[in-house]
Structure formats: C-alpha cells, structure tokens
Amino acid sequence: MLLEVDTPSIAVLRCTLEAYGHLAMLRTVEKKVGEGCSLVELLYSSSLHEEVLRYLDELSRMIAWRLVEPPPRETPGGEP
C-alpha cells in the first residue's frame, strides 16, 4: 500500500528544488503530484530518485549544521 500525498513533505521538496534553481525538476514534481503521485512514488521514480535524494540529503545536512552550530546571537550591545 502506497502512502497518500504528504503535503508538508511535498512542499519542502518543492521549496528545495526551487531554492536550488531546478525548475524543470520542480515542474516534473508538480505534474506528478497533480496526477496523485505520493512522495514515496516521487522518490523512487526512475527519473527523480537520485537527484531528489541528493537535494534532500543536502537540505538535511544544512538543517543539522544549523542545529549543531547555530549562528552567533547578538547581545543587547549589538555584539555577537
């Protein structure tokens, strides 16, 4: 049984592809989602699998890096 379309995950995928400037892939994703394709189906689609996983991996690394090494906070005096 395939999972139904996971709207928040699809939204993250769309934002990621748009941020990386992969508009052709974004159009493909939107077309497949419009056809009722689930996130699982998208990730294992032969044309998207490797690229999508690579971008999601990069995104997760960026998020993890921000969690481990958050940007310096400014003090009331304006200094980090």
Tab-separated table of C-alpha atoms in Angstrom:
chain	number	residue	atom	x	y	z
A	1	MET	CA	0.000	0.000	0.000
A	2	LEU	CA	1.455	3.372	-1.018
A	3	LEU	CA	1.259	6.381	1.233
A	4	GLU	CA	-1.037	9.225	0.274
A	5	VAL	CA	0.498	12.526	-0.811
A	6	ASP	CA	2.263	14.015	2.188
A	7	THR	CA	1.540	17.704	1.639
A	8	PRO	CA	4.160	19.187	4.040
A	9	SER	CA	6.881	16.908	2.637
A	10	ILE	CA	5.924	17.722	-0.936
A	11	ALA	CA	6.028	21.423	-0.004
A	12	VAL	CA	9.561	21.011	1.397
A	13	LEU	CA	10.604	19.179	-1.751
A	14	ARG	CA	9.163	21.960	-3.922
A	15	CYS	CA	10.938	24.656	-1.875
A	16	THR	CA	14.204	22.749	-2.044
A	17	LEU	CA	14.057	22.320	-5.806
A	18	GLU	CA	13.093	25.954	-6.279
A	19	ALA	CA	15.905	27.125	-3.985
A	20	TYR	CA	18.433	25.107	-5.967
A	21	GLY	CA	17.064	26.510	-9.233
A	22	HIS	CA	15.920	23.159	-10.586
A	23	LEU	CA	12.788	24.477	-12.231
A	24	ALA	CA	12.488	21.655	-14.770
A	25	MET	CA	12.528	19.081	-11.982
A	26	LEU	CA	10.106	21.235	-9.987
A	27	ARG	CA	7.667	21.201	-12.921
A	28	THR	CA	8.017	17.410	-13.141
A	29	VAL	CA	7.329	17.064	-9.416
A	30	GLU	CA	4.292	19.340	-9.630
A	31	LYS	CA	2.973	17.384	-12.627
A	32	LYS	CA	3.367	14.061	-10.817
A	33	VAL	CA	1.774	15.427	-7.635
A	34	GLY	CA	-1.102	16.737	-9.749
A	35	GLU	CA	-1.527	13.203	-11.063
A	36	GLY	CA	-1.880	11.968	-7.465
A	37	CYS	CA	1.664	10.677	-7.085
A	38	SER	CA	2.798	10.168	-3.480
A	39	LEU	CA	6.123	11.307	-2.050
A	40	VAL	CA	7.262	7.669	-1.972
A	41	GLU	CA	6.423	7.292	-5.654
A	42	LEU	CA	8.267	10.538	-6.428
A	43	LEU	CA	11.395	9.485	-4.591
A	44	TYR	CA	11.529	6.137	-6.357
A	45	SER	CA	10.601	7.448	-9.793
A	46	SER	CA	13.447	6.443	-12.089
A	47	SER	CA	13.966	9.981	-13.384
A	48	LEU	CA	13.921	11.702	-9.991
A	49	HIS	CA	15.281	9.218	-7.467
A	50	GLU	CA	18.994	10.069	-7.352
A	51	GLU	CA	18.667	13.831	-7.790
A	52	VAL	CA	15.826	14.249	-5.316
A	53	LEU	CA	17.591	12.183	-2.678
A	54	ARG	CA	20.781	14.206	-3.182
A	55	TYR	CA	18.927	17.508	-2.674
A	56	LEU	CA	17.058	16.215	0.352
A	57	ASP	CA	20.356	14.986	1.791
A	58	GLU	CA	21.927	18.413	1.257
A	59	LEU	CA	18.920	20.072	2.868
A	60	SER	CA	19.049	17.772	5.890
A	61	ARG	CA	22.787	18.450	6.273
A	62	MET	CA	22.173	22.213	6.215
A	63	ILE	CA	19.448	21.862	8.843
A	64	ALA	CA	21.622	19.611	11.007
A	65	TRP	CA	24.553	22.026	10.714
A	66	ARG	CA	22.333	24.897	11.887
A	67	LEU	CA	21.175	22.817	14.858
A	68	VAL	CA	24.719	21.847	15.842
A	69	GLU	CA	26.338	25.194	15.129
A	70	PRO	CA	23.675	27.889	15.368
A	71	PRO	CA	24.615	31.383	14.223
A	72	PRO	CA	26.020	33.635	16.953
A	73	ARG	CA	23.393	35.550	18.871
A	74	GLU	CA	23.718	39.253	19.236
A	75	THR	CA	23.945	40.696	22.723
A	76	PRO	CA	21.911	43.758	23.702
A	77	GLY	CA	25.005	45.844	22.868
A	78	GLY	CA	24.921	44.590	19.265
A	79	GLU	CA	27.994	42.360	19.533
A	80	PRO	CA	27.874	38.609	18.901
